[in-house]
Coordinates of C-alpha atoms in Angstrom, one line a residue:
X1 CA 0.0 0.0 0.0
X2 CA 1.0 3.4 -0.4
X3 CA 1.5 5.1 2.8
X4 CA 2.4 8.5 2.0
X5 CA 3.0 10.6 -1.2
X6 CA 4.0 13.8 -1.5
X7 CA 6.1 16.4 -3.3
X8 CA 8.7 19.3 -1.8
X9 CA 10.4 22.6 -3.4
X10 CA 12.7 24.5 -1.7
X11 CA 12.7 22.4 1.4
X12 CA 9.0 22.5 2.1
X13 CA 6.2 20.2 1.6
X14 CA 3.7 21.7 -1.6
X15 CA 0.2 21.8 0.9
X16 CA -2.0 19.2 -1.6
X17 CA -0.1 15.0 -2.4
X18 CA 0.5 14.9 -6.4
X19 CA -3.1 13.3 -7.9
X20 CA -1.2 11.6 -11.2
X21 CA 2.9 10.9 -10.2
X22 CA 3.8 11.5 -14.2
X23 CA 2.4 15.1 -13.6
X24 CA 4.0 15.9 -10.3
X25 CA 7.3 14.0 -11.4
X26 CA 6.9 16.6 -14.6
X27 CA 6.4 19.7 -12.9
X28 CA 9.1 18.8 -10.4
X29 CA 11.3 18.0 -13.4
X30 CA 10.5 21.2 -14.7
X31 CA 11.6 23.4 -11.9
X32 CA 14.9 21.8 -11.9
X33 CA 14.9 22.5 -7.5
X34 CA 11.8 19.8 -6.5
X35 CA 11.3 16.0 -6.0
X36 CA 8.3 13.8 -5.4
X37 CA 8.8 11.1 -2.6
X38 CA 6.7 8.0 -2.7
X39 CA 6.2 5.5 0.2
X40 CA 5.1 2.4 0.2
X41 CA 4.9 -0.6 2.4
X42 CA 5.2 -4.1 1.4
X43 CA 2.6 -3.1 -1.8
X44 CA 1.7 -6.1 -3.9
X45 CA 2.5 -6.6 -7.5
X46 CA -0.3 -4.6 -8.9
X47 CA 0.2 -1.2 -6.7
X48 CA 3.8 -1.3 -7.7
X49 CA 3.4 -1.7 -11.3
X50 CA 1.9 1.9 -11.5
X51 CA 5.0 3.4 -9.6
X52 CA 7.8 1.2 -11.9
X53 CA 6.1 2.4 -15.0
X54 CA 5.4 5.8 -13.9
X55 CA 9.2 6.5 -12.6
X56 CA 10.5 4.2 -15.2
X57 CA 12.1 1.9 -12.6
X58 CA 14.3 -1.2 -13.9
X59 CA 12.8 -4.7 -13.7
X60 CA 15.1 -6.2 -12.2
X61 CA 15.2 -4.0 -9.1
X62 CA 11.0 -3.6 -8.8
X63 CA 11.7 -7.6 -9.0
X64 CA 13.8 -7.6 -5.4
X65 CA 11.4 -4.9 -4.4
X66 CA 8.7 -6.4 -4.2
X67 CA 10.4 -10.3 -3.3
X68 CA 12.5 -8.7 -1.0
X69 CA 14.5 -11.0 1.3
X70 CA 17.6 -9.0 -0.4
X71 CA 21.6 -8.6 1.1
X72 CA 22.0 -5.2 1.4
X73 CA 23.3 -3.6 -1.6
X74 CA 23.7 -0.6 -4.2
X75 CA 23.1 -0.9 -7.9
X76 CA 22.8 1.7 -10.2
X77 CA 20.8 1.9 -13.4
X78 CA 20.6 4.2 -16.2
X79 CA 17.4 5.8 -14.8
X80 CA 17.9 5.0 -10.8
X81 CA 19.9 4.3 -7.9
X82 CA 18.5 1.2 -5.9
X83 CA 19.7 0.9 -2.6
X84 CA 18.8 -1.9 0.0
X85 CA 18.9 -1.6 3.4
X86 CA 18.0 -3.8 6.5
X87 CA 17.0 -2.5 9.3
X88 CA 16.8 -4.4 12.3
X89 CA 14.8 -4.5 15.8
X90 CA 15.8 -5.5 19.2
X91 CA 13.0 -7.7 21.5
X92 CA 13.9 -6.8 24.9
X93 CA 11.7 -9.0 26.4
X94 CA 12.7 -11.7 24.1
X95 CA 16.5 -11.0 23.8
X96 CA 16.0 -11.4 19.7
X97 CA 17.3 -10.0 17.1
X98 CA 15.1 -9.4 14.0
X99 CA 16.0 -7.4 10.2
X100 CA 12.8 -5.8 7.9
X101 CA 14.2 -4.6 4.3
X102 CA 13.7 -0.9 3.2
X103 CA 14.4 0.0 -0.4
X104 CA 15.3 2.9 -2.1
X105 CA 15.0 3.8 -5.9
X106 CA 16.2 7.9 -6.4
X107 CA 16.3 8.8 -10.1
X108 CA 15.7 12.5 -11.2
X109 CA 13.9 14.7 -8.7
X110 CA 12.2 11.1 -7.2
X111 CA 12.4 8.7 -4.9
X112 CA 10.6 5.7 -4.0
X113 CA 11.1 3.8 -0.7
X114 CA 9.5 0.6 -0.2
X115 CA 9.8 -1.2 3.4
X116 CA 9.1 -4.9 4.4
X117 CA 8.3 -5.5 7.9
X118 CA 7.2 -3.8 10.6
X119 CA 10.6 -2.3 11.9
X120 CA 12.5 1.3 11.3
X121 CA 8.9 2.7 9.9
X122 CA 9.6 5.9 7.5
X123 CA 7.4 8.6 9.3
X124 CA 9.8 9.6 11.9
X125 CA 12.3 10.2 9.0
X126 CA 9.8 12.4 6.8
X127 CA 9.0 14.5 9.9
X128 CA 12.3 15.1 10.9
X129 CA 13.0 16.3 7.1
X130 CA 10.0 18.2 6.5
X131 CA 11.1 20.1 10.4
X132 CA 14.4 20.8 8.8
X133 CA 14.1 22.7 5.2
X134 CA 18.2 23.1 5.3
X135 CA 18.1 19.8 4.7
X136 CA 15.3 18.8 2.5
X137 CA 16.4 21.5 -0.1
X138 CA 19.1 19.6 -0.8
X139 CA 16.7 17.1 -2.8
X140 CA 16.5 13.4 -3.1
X141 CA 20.0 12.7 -1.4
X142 CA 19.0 14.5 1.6
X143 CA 16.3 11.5 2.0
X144 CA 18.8 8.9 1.1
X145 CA 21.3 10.4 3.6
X146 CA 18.4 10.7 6.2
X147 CA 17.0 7.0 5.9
X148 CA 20.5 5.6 6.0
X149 CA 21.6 7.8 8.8
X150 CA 18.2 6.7 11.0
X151 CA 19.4 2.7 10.3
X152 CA 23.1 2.7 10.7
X153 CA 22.0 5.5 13.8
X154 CA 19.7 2.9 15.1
X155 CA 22.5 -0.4 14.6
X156 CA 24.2 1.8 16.9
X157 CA 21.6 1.2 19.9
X158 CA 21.2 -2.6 18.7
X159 CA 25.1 -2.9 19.7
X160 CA 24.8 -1.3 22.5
X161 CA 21.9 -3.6 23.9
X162 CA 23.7 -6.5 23.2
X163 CA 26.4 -5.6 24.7
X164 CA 24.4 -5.1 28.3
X165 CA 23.2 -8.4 27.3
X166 CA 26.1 -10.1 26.6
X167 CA 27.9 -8.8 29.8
X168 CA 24.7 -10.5 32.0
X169 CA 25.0 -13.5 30.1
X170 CA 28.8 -13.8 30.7
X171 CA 28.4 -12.9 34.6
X172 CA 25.8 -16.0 34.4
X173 CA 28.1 -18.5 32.6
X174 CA 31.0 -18.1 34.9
X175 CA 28.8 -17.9 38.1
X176 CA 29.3 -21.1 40.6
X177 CA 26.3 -22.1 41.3
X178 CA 24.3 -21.0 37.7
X179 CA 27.4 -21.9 35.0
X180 CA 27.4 -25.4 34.9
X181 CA 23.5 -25.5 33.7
X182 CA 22.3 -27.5 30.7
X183 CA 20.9 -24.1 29.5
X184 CA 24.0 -21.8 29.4
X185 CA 25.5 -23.6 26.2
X186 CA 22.1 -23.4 24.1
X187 CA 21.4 -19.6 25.6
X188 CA 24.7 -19.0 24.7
X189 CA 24.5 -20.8 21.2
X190 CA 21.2 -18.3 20.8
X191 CA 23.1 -15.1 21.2
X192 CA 25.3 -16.1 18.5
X193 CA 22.6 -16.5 16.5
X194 CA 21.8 -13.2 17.4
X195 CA 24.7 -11.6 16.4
X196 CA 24.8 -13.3 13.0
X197 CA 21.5 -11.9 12.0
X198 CA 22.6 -8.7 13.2
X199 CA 26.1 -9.2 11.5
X200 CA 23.9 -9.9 8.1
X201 CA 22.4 -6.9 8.2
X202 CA 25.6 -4.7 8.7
X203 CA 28.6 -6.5 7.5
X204 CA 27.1 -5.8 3.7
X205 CA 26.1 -2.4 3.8
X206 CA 29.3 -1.2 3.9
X207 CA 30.3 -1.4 0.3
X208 CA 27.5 0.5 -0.9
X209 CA 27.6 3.0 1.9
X210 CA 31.3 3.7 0.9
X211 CA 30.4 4.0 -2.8
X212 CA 28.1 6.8 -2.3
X213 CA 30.0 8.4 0.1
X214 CA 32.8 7.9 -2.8
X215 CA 35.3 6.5 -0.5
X216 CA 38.6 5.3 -2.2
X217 CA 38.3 2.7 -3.9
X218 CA 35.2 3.7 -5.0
X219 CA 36.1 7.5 -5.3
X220 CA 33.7 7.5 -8.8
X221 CA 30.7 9.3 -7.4
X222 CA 27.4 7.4 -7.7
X223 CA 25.1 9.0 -10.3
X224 CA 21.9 11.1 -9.1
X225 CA 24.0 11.5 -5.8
X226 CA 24.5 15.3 -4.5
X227 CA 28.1 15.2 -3.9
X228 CA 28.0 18.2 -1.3
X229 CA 26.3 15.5 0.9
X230 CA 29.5 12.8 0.6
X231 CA 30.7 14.1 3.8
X232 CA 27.8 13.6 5.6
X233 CA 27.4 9.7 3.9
X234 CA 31.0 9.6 5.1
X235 CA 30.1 10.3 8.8
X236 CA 27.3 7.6 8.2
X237 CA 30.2 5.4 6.9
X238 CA 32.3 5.8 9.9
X239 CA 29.5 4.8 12.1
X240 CA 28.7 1.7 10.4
X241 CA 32.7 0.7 10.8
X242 CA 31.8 1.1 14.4
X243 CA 29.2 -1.3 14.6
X244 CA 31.0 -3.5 12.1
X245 CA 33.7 -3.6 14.4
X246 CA 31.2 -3.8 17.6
X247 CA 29.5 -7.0 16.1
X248 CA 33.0 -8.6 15.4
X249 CA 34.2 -8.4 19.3
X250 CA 30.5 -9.4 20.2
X251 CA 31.1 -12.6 18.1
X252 CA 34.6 -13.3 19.0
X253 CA 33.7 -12.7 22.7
X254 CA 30.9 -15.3 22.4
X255 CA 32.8 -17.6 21.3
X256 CA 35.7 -16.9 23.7
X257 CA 32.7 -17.3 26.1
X258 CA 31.4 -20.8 25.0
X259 CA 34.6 -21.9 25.1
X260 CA 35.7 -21.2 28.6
X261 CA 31.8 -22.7 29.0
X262 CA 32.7 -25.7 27.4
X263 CA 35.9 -26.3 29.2
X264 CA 34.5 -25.0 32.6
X265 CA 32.2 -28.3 32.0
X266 CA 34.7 -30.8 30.9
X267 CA 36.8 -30.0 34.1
X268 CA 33.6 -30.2 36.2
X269 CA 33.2 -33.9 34.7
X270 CA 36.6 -34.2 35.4
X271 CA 36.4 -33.3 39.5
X272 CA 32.9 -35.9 39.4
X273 CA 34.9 -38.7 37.6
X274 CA 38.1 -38.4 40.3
X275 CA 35.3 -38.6 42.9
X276 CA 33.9 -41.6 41.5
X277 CA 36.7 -43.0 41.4
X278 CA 37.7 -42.3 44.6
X279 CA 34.6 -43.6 46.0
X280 CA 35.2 -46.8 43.7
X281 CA 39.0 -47.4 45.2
X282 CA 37.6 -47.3 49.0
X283 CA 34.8 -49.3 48.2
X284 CA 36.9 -52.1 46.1
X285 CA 39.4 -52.6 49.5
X286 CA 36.6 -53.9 51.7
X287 CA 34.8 -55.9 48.7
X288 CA 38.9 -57.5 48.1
X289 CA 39.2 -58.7 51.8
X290 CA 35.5 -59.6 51.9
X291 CA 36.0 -61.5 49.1
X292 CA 39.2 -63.6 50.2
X293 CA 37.7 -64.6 53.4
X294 CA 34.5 -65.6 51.5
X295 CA 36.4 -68.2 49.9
X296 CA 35.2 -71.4 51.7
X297 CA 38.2 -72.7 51.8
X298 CA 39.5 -76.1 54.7
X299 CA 43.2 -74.6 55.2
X300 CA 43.3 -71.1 55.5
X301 CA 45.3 -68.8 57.7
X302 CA 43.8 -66.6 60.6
X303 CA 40.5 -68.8 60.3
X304 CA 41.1 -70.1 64.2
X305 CA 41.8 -66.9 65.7
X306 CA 39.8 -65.9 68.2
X307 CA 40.4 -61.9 67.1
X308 CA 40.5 -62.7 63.3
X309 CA 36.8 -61.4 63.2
X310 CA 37.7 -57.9 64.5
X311 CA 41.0 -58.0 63.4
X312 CA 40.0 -57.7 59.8
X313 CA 37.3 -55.4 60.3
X314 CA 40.0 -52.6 62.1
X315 CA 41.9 -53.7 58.7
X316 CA 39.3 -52.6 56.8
X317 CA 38.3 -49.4 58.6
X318 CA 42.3 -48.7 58.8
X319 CA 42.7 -48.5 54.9
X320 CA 39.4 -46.6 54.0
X321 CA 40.5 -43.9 56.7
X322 CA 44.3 -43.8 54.7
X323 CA 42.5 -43.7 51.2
X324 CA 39.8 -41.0 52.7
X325 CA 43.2 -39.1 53.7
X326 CA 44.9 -39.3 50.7
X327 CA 42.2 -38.8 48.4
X328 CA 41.2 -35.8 50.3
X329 CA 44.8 -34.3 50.3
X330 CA 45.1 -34.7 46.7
X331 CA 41.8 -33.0 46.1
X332 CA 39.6 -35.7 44.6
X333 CA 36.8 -35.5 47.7

């Protein structure tokens, strides 16, 4: 569905939405300082096809539109610029990580941003522009600039919660009484799954970020880009390298973390086995000297002693008090 349409000169919003888009995209055309900005959100094959032909959008790209499930990416076209971002929401209550998919097509004095999911809605980005007419003058970059500034801005705050969360979760793992739990491996395995999905988000938008922010290698500016606002995608670019850079130490610490988990549990099983076995040596002394004098046998010495009785019994408690001893000194009991 189309959520919002609308077209801006000089910064402002014009008072009345565009009734035809070929019109409005005319007159904007025409004026050589307006743009129309179309929204839409997850729109099914019909509602699109009026925008693609209308704004002369590339098959191929109004294809991943409307299947998203796209990596993100940049890919330019003769007539447009299409630009995929995913933006991604944190559960709190959940401790889950999950991405939505925003689009972008900007051509000449348009743009047309579709969104998949229910995450990083496009209203808060609009208002913001439409509050700041510095900005929106500046045409269709300044919403490109503003979309990708709002995500990367937001993966920003999605590090930083997993990060508290991590830090609990790694408190928990290496606690006495809670770290040796069935449930801190899988939890454990579930943040990393956490992170991927984050990292799947981020990790690919980098490229494309860096192009239109011309970063060397990709210094060649991207067509139907405003090259006054390269420093600003450059700022946006240095922020995504810090959440790069965040998700790789989350995912190196988590597995740092289910290591030291892993071997914190084989040297538990290793203190239960020496116990065992301890248990096993002082129980196999009296079951060894049981066993001799349950023999049966005619000839045997000790048999006619009146103290053979509670002789062997002091045997028996004399060795299980020296094994107790020694096992205890050693640190298997």
């Amino acid at each position: 569905m189309i959520v919002d349409c609308a077209s801006y000169r000089h910064g402002h919003r014009a008072t009345e939405g565009p009734e035809d888009f070929s019109d409005a995209l005319d007159a904007a055309r025409a004026t050589g300082d307006a743009f129309v900005w179309i929204g839409l959100h997850e729109p099914t094959e019909d509602e699109f096809d009026l925008v693609a032909k209308e704004f002369s959008l590339h098959p191929l790209a109004v294809e991943d539109a409307l299947k998203a499930h796209q990596r993100p990416k940049l890919e330019v076209y003769d007539d447009s610029v299409f630009v995929v971002l995913k933006p991604v929401v944190y559960d709190q209550e959940n401790d889950t990580v999950s991405s939505g998919e925003l689009m972008i097509f900007m051509g000449d004095s348009f743009v047309v941003t579709v969104r998949h999911g229910d995450g990083a809605p496009l209203s808060s980005v609009r208002h913001r522009l439409e509050a700041d007419p510095d900005v929106l003058e500046h045409g269709s970059t300044s919403v490109l600039y503003s979309i990708a500034d709002a995500v990367v801005d937001h993966y920003l705050e999605v590090a930083a919660e997993l990060q508290t969360d991590l830090e609990v979760l790694e408190a928990e793992v290496f606690s006495p009484d809670v770290g040796g739990s069935r449930s801190s491996a899988a939890r454990i395995y579930q943040f990393k799954r956490q992170i991927l999905e984050f990292r799947r988000a981020t990790g690919p938008l980098a490229m494309p970020i860096a192009r239109l922010a011309g970063v060397n290698p990709y210094g060649r500016s991207v067509p139907f880009v405003d090259e006054s606002a390269q420093p600003y995608l450059r700022d946006v670019s240095d922020h995504l390298t810090r959440v790069n850079e965040s998700v790789e130490g989350l995912d190196r610490l988590v597995s740092d973390i289910l290591s030291a988990h892993l071997a914190q549990m084989s040297v538990r099983q290793n203190d239960d086995m020496r116990k065992i076995s301890a248990w096993a040596a002082m129980a196999a002394v009296p079951t060894m000297i049981a066993g001799v004098y349950g023999m049966n046998f005619d000839h045997m010495p000790e048999l006619s002693w009146g103290w053979a009785y509670p002789a062997v019994i002091l045997l028996m408690a004399v060795l299980e008090v020296a094994l107790y001893r020694m096992f205890k000194r050693r640190g298997w009991m």
